[in-house]
């Protein structure tokens, strides 16, 4: 196995013993190889692992899944951040169990697409990741899609190719339903090239829609980044459409792109040198949900961000 290869495995378990049959050997092998090991899972599973490892438990890093990247873009950033904290290690190991309980259908779709996208986004990182799925609590469809998003599945220490694995681009585009039509009262503004004027317009309109505070200014900055930092603009002018929905502000950024955007654009954290997609990365960090749809006429990026009332109440976490 090449040390820089990204290894992405799923594990469907139906009991505590099933989970430990995968987790303990995976961790032990990493410790023997002097590889950094991170376990991010439920509090119950963290306790099981720590008890099973005994005195070796102190050599492992731990995080509760609910707080290790609350949304898919933050989760990707957390994975890459852990890798970057160990630059001298040829490989790092991560057990990464997402939180599925309480997710809406749209959120489940976003998490599944992220899981598939990892195969492309983390290529060459030297991360060996196992994603556990608890068959006792999860919907059968979520468990079934684990076979489509992971090239290999683990049962204890046995590894087998997943018969249902789907290449990431095909999986993500297959899940991408058409965007719902904009409401008649959406406010549409053409971008003339004056970024300051566009930011002022976004601020004024979103204040009327219920957005306020620091999030308001960050949202306006993110919209501006999308207008100026995404590649492929053609001869027509980009435009922005804004409208409100209960508990959120929705914004479409229409780009007259000459080519379809990479469906994973903006999942890579920015580097010192600017590159296409940095603006989408920023937008992904601050918005509850972001959709990218490309077609012959260009690309639409739809952003959803909660209003202040829902932010204060903890919505979107």
mmCIF file of N, CA and C in Angstrom, residues 27-138:
data_model
loop_
_atom_site.group_PDB
_atom_site.id
_atom_site.type_symbol
_atom_site.label_atom_id
_atom_site.label_comp_id
_atom_site.label_asym_id
_atom_site.label_seq_id
_atom_site.Cartn_x
_atom_site.Cartn_y
_atom_site.Cartn_z
ATOM 1 N N UNK A 27 -6.872 0.153 15.377
ATOM 2 C CA UNK A 27 -6.099 1.070 16.217
ATOM 3 C C UNK A 27 -4.765 0.447 16.617
ATOM 4 N N UNK A 28 -4.791 -0.832 17.046
ATOM 5 C CA UNK A 28 -3.558 -1.503 17.467
ATOM 6 C C UNK A 28 -2.513 -1.511 16.360
ATOM 7 N N UNK A 29 -2.950 -1.790 15.133
ATOM 8 C CA UNK A 29 -2.002 -1.806 14.023
ATOM 9 C C UNK A 29 -1.396 -0.421 13.809
ATOM 10 N N UNK A 30 -2.224 0.606 13.923
ATOM 11 C CA UNK A 30 -1.713 1.959 13.776
ATOM 12 C C UNK A 30 -0.696 2.303 14.844
ATOM 13 N N UNK A 31 -0.962 1.920 16.092
ATOM 14 C CA UNK A 31 -0.018 2.202 17.175
ATOM 15 C C UNK A 31 1.286 1.437 16.988
ATOM 16 N N UNK A 32 1.197 0.202 16.511
ATOM 17 C CA UNK A 32 2.427 -0.574 16.255
ATOM 18 C C UNK A 32 3.266 0.086 15.167
ATOM 19 N N UNK A 33 2.618 0.680 14.203
ATOM 20 C CA UNK A 33 3.332 1.346 13.105
ATOM 21 C C UNK A 33 3.707 2.782 13.449
ATOM 22 N N UNK A 34 3.362 3.206 14.666
ATOM 23 C CA UNK A 34 3.632 4.579 15.122
ATOM 24 C C UNK A 34 2.925 5.604 14.234
ATOM 25 N N UNK A 35 1.703 5.282 13.844
ATOM 26 C CA UNK A 35 0.878 6.184 13.056
ATOM 27 C C UNK A 35 -0.098 6.910 13.987
ATOM 28 N N UNK A 36 -0.305 8.207 13.802
ATOM 29 C CA UNK A 36 -1.327 8.906 14.590
ATOM 30 C C UNK A 36 -2.703 8.281 14.336
ATOM 31 N N UNK A 37 -3.487 8.141 15.399
ATOM 32 C CA UNK A 37 -4.813 7.529 15.290
ATOM 33 C C UNK A 37 -5.839 8.445 15.930
ATOM 34 N N UNK A 38 -6.911 8.723 15.191
ATOM 35 C CA UNK A 38 -8.026 9.518 15.684
ATOM 36 C C UNK A 38 -9.287 8.667 15.623
ATOM 37 N N UNK A 39 -10.039 8.658 16.717
ATOM 38 C CA UNK A 39 -11.326 7.972 16.750
ATOM 39 C C UNK A 39 -12.394 9.018 17.005
ATOM 40 N N UNK A 40 -13.285 9.225 16.034
ATOM 41 C CA UNK A 40 -14.409 10.143 16.204
ATOM 42 C C UNK A 40 -15.693 9.359 15.993
ATOM 43 N N UNK A 41 -16.439 9.196 17.069
ATOM 44 C CA UNK A 41 -17.625 8.343 17.044
ATOM 45 C C UNK A 41 -18.559 8.789 18.169
ATOM 46 N N UNK A 42 -19.520 7.971 18.510
ATOM 47 C CA UNK A 42 -20.490 8.320 19.548
ATOM 48 C C UNK A 42 -19.832 8.213 20.928
ATOM 49 N N UNK A 43 -20.398 8.904 21.944
ATOM 50 C CA UNK A 43 -19.845 8.772 23.292
ATOM 51 C C UNK A 43 -19.813 7.325 23.781
ATOM 52 N N UNK A 44 -20.832 6.543 23.455
ATOM 53 C CA UNK A 44 -20.859 5.137 23.882
ATOM 54 C C UNK A 44 -19.697 4.372 23.261
ATOM 55 N N UNK A 45 -19.482 4.557 21.960
ATOM 56 C CA UNK A 45 -18.390 3.836 21.297
ATOM 57 C C UNK A 45 -17.025 4.324 21.755
ATOM 58 N N UNK A 46 -16.904 5.615 22.071
ATOM 59 C CA UNK A 46 -15.633 6.108 22.606
ATOM 60 C C UNK A 46 -15.297 5.399 23.920
ATOM 61 N N UNK A 47 -16.302 5.242 24.762
ATOM 62 C CA UNK A 47 -16.086 4.557 26.038
ATOM 63 C C UNK A 47 -15.705 3.100 25.817
ATOM 64 N N UNK A 48 -16.373 2.439 24.875
ATOM 65 C CA UNK A 48 -16.052 1.041 24.575
ATOM 66 C C UNK A 48 -14.608 0.897 24.116
ATOM 67 N N UNK A 49 -14.179 1.791 23.226
ATOM 68 C CA UNK A 49 -12.822 1.719 22.692
ATOM 69 C C UNK A 49 -11.798 1.963 23.791
ATOM 70 N N UNK A 50 -12.015 2.981 24.604
ATOM 71 C CA UNK A 50 -11.048 3.306 25.647
ATOM 72 C C UNK A 50 -10.916 2.179 26.660
ATOM 73 N N UNK A 51 -12.023 1.560 26.994
ATOM 74 C CA UNK A 51 -11.972 0.416 27.921
ATOM 75 C C UNK A 51 -11.225 -0.752 27.289
ATOM 76 N N UNK A 52 -11.508 -1.042 26.033
ATOM 77 C CA UNK A 52 -10.867 -2.167 25.356
ATOM 78 C C UNK A 52 -9.366 -1.954 25.175
ATOM 79 N N UNK A 53 -8.948 -0.725 24.976
ATOM 80 C CA UNK A 53 -7.516 -0.457 24.754
ATOM 81 C C UNK A 53 -6.718 -0.442 26.050
ATOM 82 N N UNK A 54 -7.366 -0.229 27.166
ATOM 83 C CA UNK A 54 -6.660 -0.210 28.437
ATOM 84 C C UNK A 54 -5.616 0.899 28.490
ATOM 85 N N UNK A 55 -4.408 0.561 28.893
ATOM 86 C CA UNK A 55 -3.364 1.582 29.065
ATOM 87 C C UNK A 55 -2.938 2.211 27.748
ATOM 88 N N UNK A 56 -3.241 1.565 26.622
ATOM 89 C CA UNK A 56 -2.869 2.126 25.327
ATOM 90 C C UNK A 56 -3.836 3.220 24.881
ATOM 91 N N UNK A 57 -4.943 3.382 25.613
ATOM 92 C CA UNK A 57 -5.948 4.358 25.211
ATOM 93 C C UNK A 57 -5.387 5.773 25.180
ATOM 94 N N UNK A 58 -4.412 6.051 26.037
ATOM 95 C CA UNK A 58 -3.874 7.414 26.100
ATOM 96 C C UNK A 58 -3.053 7.788 24.864
ATOM 97 N N UNK A 59 -2.737 6.819 24.020
ATOM 98 C CA UNK A 59 -1.945 7.092 22.815
ATOM 99 C C UNK A 59 -2.802 7.403 21.597
ATOM 100 N N UNK A 60 -4.112 7.516 21.815
ATOM 101 C CA UNK A 60 -5.063 7.723 20.719
ATOM 102 C C UNK A 60 -5.762 9.070 20.915
ATOM 103 N N UNK A 61 -6.084 9.746 19.818
ATOM 104 C CA UNK A 61 -6.864 10.986 19.865
ATOM 105 C C UNK A 61 -8.348 10.652 19.718
ATOM 106 N N UNK A 62 -9.191 11.424 20.419
ATOM 107 C CA UNK A 62 -10.623 11.139 20.420
ATOM 108 C C UNK A 62 -11.436 12.415 20.161
ATOM 109 N N UNK A 63 -12.604 12.233 19.561
ATOM 110 C CA UNK A 63 -13.550 13.340 19.366
ATOM 111 C C UNK A 63 -14.949 12.760 19.234
ATOM 112 N N UNK A 64 -15.924 13.459 19.792
ATOM 113 C CA UNK A 64 -17.319 13.062 19.581
ATOM 114 C C UNK A 64 -17.756 13.493 18.187
ATOM 115 N N UNK A 65 -18.404 12.615 17.465
ATOM 116 C CA UNK A 65 -18.816 12.913 16.093
ATOM 117 C C UNK A 65 -19.670 14.168 16.009
ATOM 118 N N UNK A 66 -20.502 14.406 17.015
ATOM 119 C CA UNK A 66 -21.414 15.540 16.978
ATOM 120 C C UNK A 66 -20.680 16.873 16.968
ATOM 121 N N UNK A 67 -19.413 16.885 17.388
ATOM 122 C CA UNK A 67 -18.660 18.134 17.473
ATOM 123 C C UNK A 67 -17.433 18.147 16.563
ATOM 124 N N UNK A 68 -17.229 17.101 15.778
ATOM 125 C CA UNK A 68 -16.071 17.027 14.887
ATOM 126 C C UNK A 68 -16.528 17.355 13.464
ATOM 127 N N UNK A 69 -16.777 18.634 13.217
ATOM 128 C CA UNK A 69 -17.305 19.040 11.924
ATOM 129 C C UNK A 69 -18.802 18.831 11.887
ATOM 130 N N UNK A 70 -19.564 19.866 12.209
ATOM 131 C CA UNK A 70 -21.018 19.697 12.309
ATOM 132 C C UNK A 70 -21.702 19.613 10.952
ATOM 133 N N UNK A 71 -21.047 20.164 9.924
ATOM 134 C CA UNK A 71 -21.581 20.098 8.569
ATOM 135 C C UNK A 71 -20.512 19.517 7.655
ATOM 136 N N UNK A 72 -20.892 18.953 6.510
ATOM 137 C CA UNK A 72 -19.918 18.255 5.664
ATOM 138 C C UNK A 72 -18.653 19.052 5.333
ATOM 139 N N UNK A 73 -18.726 20.329 4.930
ATOM 140 C CA UNK A 73 -17.484 21.039 4.629
ATOM 141 C C UNK A 73 -16.570 21.175 5.841
ATOM 142 N N UNK A 74 -17.166 21.367 7.025
ATOM 143 C CA UNK A 74 -16.366 21.460 8.237
ATOM 144 C C UNK A 74 -15.745 20.108 8.584
ATOM 145 N N UNK A 75 -16.465 19.050 8.262
ATOM 146 C CA UNK A 75 -15.945 17.701 8.506
ATOM 147 C C UNK A 75 -14.717 17.452 7.630
ATOM 148 N N UNK A 76 -14.795 17.826 6.363
ATOM 149 C CA UNK A 76 -13.641 17.662 5.472
ATOM 150 C C UNK A 76 -12.464 18.475 5.987
ATOM 151 N N UNK A 77 -12.734 19.713 6.421
ATOM 152 C CA UNK A 77 -11.666 20.557 6.953
ATOM 153 C C UNK A 77 -11.053 19.940 8.209
ATOM 154 N N UNK A 78 -11.874 19.286 9.031
ATOM 155 C CA UNK A 78 -11.358 18.641 10.236
ATOM 156 C C UNK A 78 -10.449 17.468 9.882
ATOM 157 N N UNK A 79 -10.822 16.696 8.864
ATOM 158 C CA UNK A 79 -9.957 15.587 8.430
ATOM 159 C C UNK A 79 -8.613 16.104 7.932
ATOM 160 N N UNK A 80 -8.647 17.087 7.037
ATOM 161 C CA UNK A 80 -7.399 17.607 6.483
ATOM 162 C C UNK A 80 -6.579 18.301 7.565
ATOM 163 N N UNK A 81 -7.267 18.951 8.512
ATOM 164 C CA UNK A 81 -6.553 19.595 9.607
ATOM 165 C C UNK A 81 -5.805 18.589 10.465
ATOM 166 N N UNK A 82 -6.437 17.448 10.744
ATOM 167 C CA UNK A 82 -5.754 16.421 11.539
ATOM 168 C C UNK A 82 -4.536 15.889 10.796
ATOM 169 N N UNK A 83 -4.687 15.707 9.478
ATOM 170 C CA UNK A 83 -3.546 15.232 8.686
ATOM 171 C C UNK A 83 -2.411 16.246 8.715
ATOM 172 N N UNK A 84 -2.730 17.527 8.589
ATOM 173 C CA UNK A 84 -1.699 18.562 8.547
ATOM 174 C C UNK A 84 -0.992 18.728 9.893
ATOM 175 N N UNK A 85 -1.656 18.321 10.966
ATOM 176 C CA UNK A 85 -1.002 18.405 12.283
ATOM 177 C C UNK A 85 0.055 17.327 12.475
ATOM 178 N N UNK A 86 0.142 16.388 11.540
ATOM 179 C CA UNK A 86 1.131 15.303 11.635
ATOM 180 C C UNK A 86 1.909 15.210 10.325
ATOM 181 N N UNK A 87 2.637 16.271 9.975
ATOM 182 C CA UNK A 87 3.320 16.289 8.665
ATOM 183 C C UNK A 87 4.418 15.250 8.539
ATOM 184 N N UNK A 88 4.973 14.807 9.659
ATOM 185 C CA UNK A 88 6.058 13.836 9.590
ATOM 186 C C UNK A 88 5.603 12.395 9.486
ATOM 187 N N UNK A 89 4.321 12.152 9.636
ATOM 188 C CA UNK A 89 3.801 10.777 9.589
ATOM 189 C C UNK A 89 3.526 10.371 8.151
ATOM 190 N N UNK A 90 3.976 9.175 7.794
ATOM 191 C CA UNK A 90 3.702 8.667 6.449
ATOM 192 C C UNK A 90 2.217 8.416 6.258
ATOM 193 N N UNK A 91 1.529 8.080 7.327
ATOM 194 C CA UNK A 91 0.102 7.755 7.248
ATOM 195 C C UNK A 91 -0.560 8.088 8.580
ATOM 196 N N UNK A 92 -1.813 8.504 8.537
ATOM 197 C CA UNK A 92 -2.615 8.655 9.752
ATOM 198 C C UNK A 92 -3.861 7.800 9.608
ATOM 199 N N UNK A 93 -4.413 7.385 10.746
ATOM 200 C CA UNK A 93 -5.610 6.541 10.752
ATOM 201 C C UNK A 93 -6.754 7.281 11.428
ATOM 202 N N UNK A 94 -7.930 7.152 10.835
ATOM 203 C CA UNK A 94 -9.118 7.815 11.378
ATOM 204 C C UNK A 94 -10.301 6.852 11.332
ATOM 205 N N UNK A 95 -10.941 6.648 12.472
ATOM 206 C CA UNK A 95 -12.263 6.024 12.514
ATOM 207 C C UNK A 95 -13.258 7.170 12.570
ATOM 208 N N UNK A 96 -14.106 7.289 11.556
ATOM 209 C CA UNK A 96 -14.949 8.471 11.400
ATOM 210 C C UNK A 96 -16.407 8.071 11.245
ATOM 211 N N UNK A 97 -17.148 8.150 12.342
ATOM 212 C CA UNK A 97 -18.571 7.808 12.305
ATOM 213 C C UNK A 97 -19.407 9.077 12.310
ATOM 214 N N UNK A 98 -20.158 9.344 11.239
ATOM 215 C CA UNK A 98 -20.982 10.554 11.223
ATOM 216 C C UNK A 98 -22.214 10.423 12.099
ATOM 217 N N UNK A 99 -22.836 11.557 12.377
ATOM 218 C CA UNK A 99 -24.106 11.577 13.099
ATOM 219 C C UNK A 99 -25.232 11.611 12.071
ATOM 220 N N UNK A 100 -26.131 10.639 12.104
ATOM 221 C CA UNK A 100 -27.248 10.583 11.157
ATOM 222 C C UNK A 100 -28.582 10.910 11.811
ATOM 223 N N UNK A 101 -28.686 10.662 13.116
ATOM 224 C CA UNK A 101 -29.971 10.862 13.800
ATOM 225 C C UNK A 101 -30.393 12.326 13.727
ATOM 226 N N UNK A 102 -31.652 12.544 13.393
ATOM 227 C CA UNK A 102 -32.197 13.885 13.367
ATOM 228 C C UNK A 102 -31.912 14.674 12.101
ATOM 229 N N UNK A 103 -31.224 14.067 11.124
ATOM 230 C CA UNK A 103 -30.924 14.781 9.887
ATOM 231 C C UNK A 103 -32.151 14.816 8.973
ATOM 232 N N UNK A 104 -32.315 15.940 8.286
ATOM 233 C CA UNK A 104 -33.346 16.023 7.263
ATOM 234 C C UNK A 104 -32.879 15.265 6.024
ATOM 235 N N UNK A 105 -33.807 15.043 5.090
ATOM 236 C CA UNK A 105 -33.441 14.340 3.856
ATOM 237 C C UNK A 105 -32.353 15.102 3.103
ATOM 238 N N UNK A 106 -32.448 16.434 3.093
ATOM 239 C CA UNK A 106 -31.437 17.232 2.410
ATOM 240 C C UNK A 106 -30.081 17.102 3.089
ATOM 241 N N UNK A 107 -30.063 17.067 4.419
ATOM 242 C CA UNK A 107 -28.807 16.931 5.150
ATOM 243 C C UNK A 107 -28.193 15.550 4.936
ATOM 244 N N UNK A 108 -29.026 14.506 4.931
ATOM 245 C CA UNK A 108 -28.520 13.163 4.669
ATOM 246 C C UNK A 108 -27.872 13.103 3.293
ATOM 247 N N UNK A 109 -28.526 13.692 2.305
ATOM 248 C CA UNK A 109 -27.958 13.723 0.959
ATOM 249 C C UNK A 109 -26.595 14.406 0.960
ATOM 250 N N UNK A 110 -26.486 15.530 1.677
ATOM 251 C CA UNK A 110 -25.220 16.267 1.719
ATOM 252 C C UNK A 110 -24.121 15.446 2.374
ATOM 253 N N UNK A 111 -24.446 14.741 3.447
ATOM 254 C CA UNK A 111 -23.441 13.916 4.121
ATOM 255 C C UNK A 111 -23.014 12.740 3.256
ATOM 256 N N UNK A 112 -23.968 12.113 2.574
ATOM 257 C CA UNK A 112 -23.612 10.987 1.710
ATOM 258 C C UNK A 112 -22.758 11.442 0.532
ATOM 259 N N UNK A 113 -23.093 12.603 -0.022
ATOM 260 C CA UNK A 113 -22.276 13.131 -1.120
ATOM 261 C C UNK A 113 -20.876 13.478 -0.632
ATOM 262 N N UNK A 114 -20.765 14.010 0.575
ATOM 263 C CA UNK A 114 -19.454 14.287 1.148
ATOM 264 C C UNK A 114 -18.651 13.004 1.318
ATOM 265 N N UNK A 115 -19.305 11.943 1.812
ATOM 266 C CA UNK A 115 -18.612 10.679 2.015
ATOM 267 C C UNK A 115 -18.064 10.149 0.695
ATOM 268 N N UNK A 116 -18.852 10.276 -0.359
ATOM 269 C CA UNK A 116 -18.380 9.865 -1.677
ATOM 270 C C UNK A 116 -17.264 10.765 -2.173
ATOM 271 N N UNK A 117 -17.422 12.075 -1.989
ATOM 272 C CA UNK A 117 -16.428 13.038 -2.471
ATOM 273 C C UNK A 117 -15.067 12.846 -1.815
ATOM 274 N N UNK A 118 -15.042 12.309 -0.603
ATOM 275 C CA UNK A 118 -13.758 12.096 0.075
ATOM 276 C C UNK A 118 -12.802 11.268 -0.778
ATOM 277 N N UNK A 119 -13.343 10.346 -1.573
ATOM 278 C CA UNK A 119 -12.491 9.499 -2.406
ATOM 279 C C UNK A 119 -11.670 10.319 -3.396
ATOM 280 N N UNK A 120 -12.195 11.487 -3.782
ATOM 281 C CA UNK A 120 -11.465 12.376 -4.689
ATOM 282 C C UNK A 120 -10.737 13.467 -3.927
ATOM 283 N N UNK A 121 -11.410 14.056 -2.930
ATOM 284 C CA UNK A 121 -10.860 15.217 -2.230
ATOM 285 C C UNK A 121 -9.635 14.848 -1.387
ATOM 286 N N UNK A 122 -9.636 13.667 -0.788
ATOM 287 C CA UNK A 122 -8.528 13.267 0.086
ATOM 288 C C UNK A 122 -7.509 12.359 -0.610
ATOM 289 N N UNK A 123 -7.626 12.211 -1.913
ATOM 290 C CA UNK A 123 -6.659 11.383 -2.643
ATOM 291 C C UNK A 123 -5.250 11.928 -2.428
ATOM 292 N N UNK A 124 -4.330 11.019 -2.147
ATOM 293 C CA UNK A 124 -2.933 11.410 -1.975
ATOM 294 C C UNK A 124 -2.576 11.945 -0.608
ATOM 295 N N UNK A 125 -3.506 11.872 0.352
ATOM 296 C CA UNK A 125 -3.233 12.445 1.674
ATOM 297 C C UNK A 125 -2.560 11.473 2.638
ATOM 298 N N UNK A 126 -2.590 10.183 2.327
ATOM 299 C CA UNK A 126 -2.023 9.218 3.263
ATOM 300 C C UNK A 126 -2.921 8.939 4.451
ATOM 301 N N UNK A 127 -4.214 9.215 4.334
ATOM 302 C CA UNK A 127 -5.170 8.911 5.403
ATOM 303 C C UNK A 127 -5.765 7.529 5.160
ATOM 304 N N UNK A 128 -5.823 6.738 6.205
ATOM 305 C CA UNK A 128 -6.526 5.454 6.176
ATOM 306 C C UNK A 128 -7.755 5.620 7.061
ATOM 307 N N UNK A 129 -8.933 5.608 6.455
ATOM 308 C CA UNK A 129 -10.171 5.926 7.160
ATOM 309 C C UNK A 129 -11.149 4.766 7.101
ATOM 310 N N UNK A 130 -11.775 4.499 8.239
ATOM 311 C CA UNK A 130 -12.889 3.549 8.310
ATOM 312 C C UNK A 130 -14.103 4.304 8.832
ATOM 313 N N UNK A 131 -15.228 4.191 8.116
ATOM 314 C CA UNK A 131 -16.460 4.872 8.496
ATOM 315 C C UNK A 131 -17.472 3.839 8.992
ATOM 316 N N UNK A 132 -17.756 3.797 10.291
ATOM 317 C CA UNK A 132 -18.706 2.812 10.815
ATOM 318 C C UNK A 132 -20.159 3.252 10.612
ATOM 319 N N UNK A 133 -21.026 2.259 10.383
ATOM 320 C CA UNK A 133 -22.467 2.477 10.221
ATOM 321 C C UNK A 133 -23.190 1.506 11.143
ATOM 322 N N UNK A 134 -23.991 2.036 12.063
ATOM 323 C CA UNK A 134 -24.693 1.218 13.049
ATOM 324 C C UNK A 134 -26.029 0.750 12.467
ATOM 325 N N UNK A 135 -26.083 -0.519 12.056
ATOM 326 C CA UNK A 135 -27.292 -1.063 11.429
ATOM 327 C C UNK A 135 -28.459 -1.145 12.403
ATOM 328 N N UNK A 136 -28.200 -1.035 13.699
ATOM 329 C CA UNK A 136 -29.280 -1.106 14.692
ATOM 330 C C UNK A 136 -30.139 0.150 14.690
ATOM 331 N N UNK A 137 -29.578 1.266 14.265
ATOM 332 C CA UNK A 137 -30.283 2.536 14.394
ATOM 333 C C UNK A 137 -30.508 3.262 13.070
ATOM 334 N N UNK A 138 -29.793 2.899 12.023
ATOM 335 C CA UNK A 138 -29.846 3.653 10.778
ATOM 336 C C UNK A 138 -30.903 3.120 9.816
#
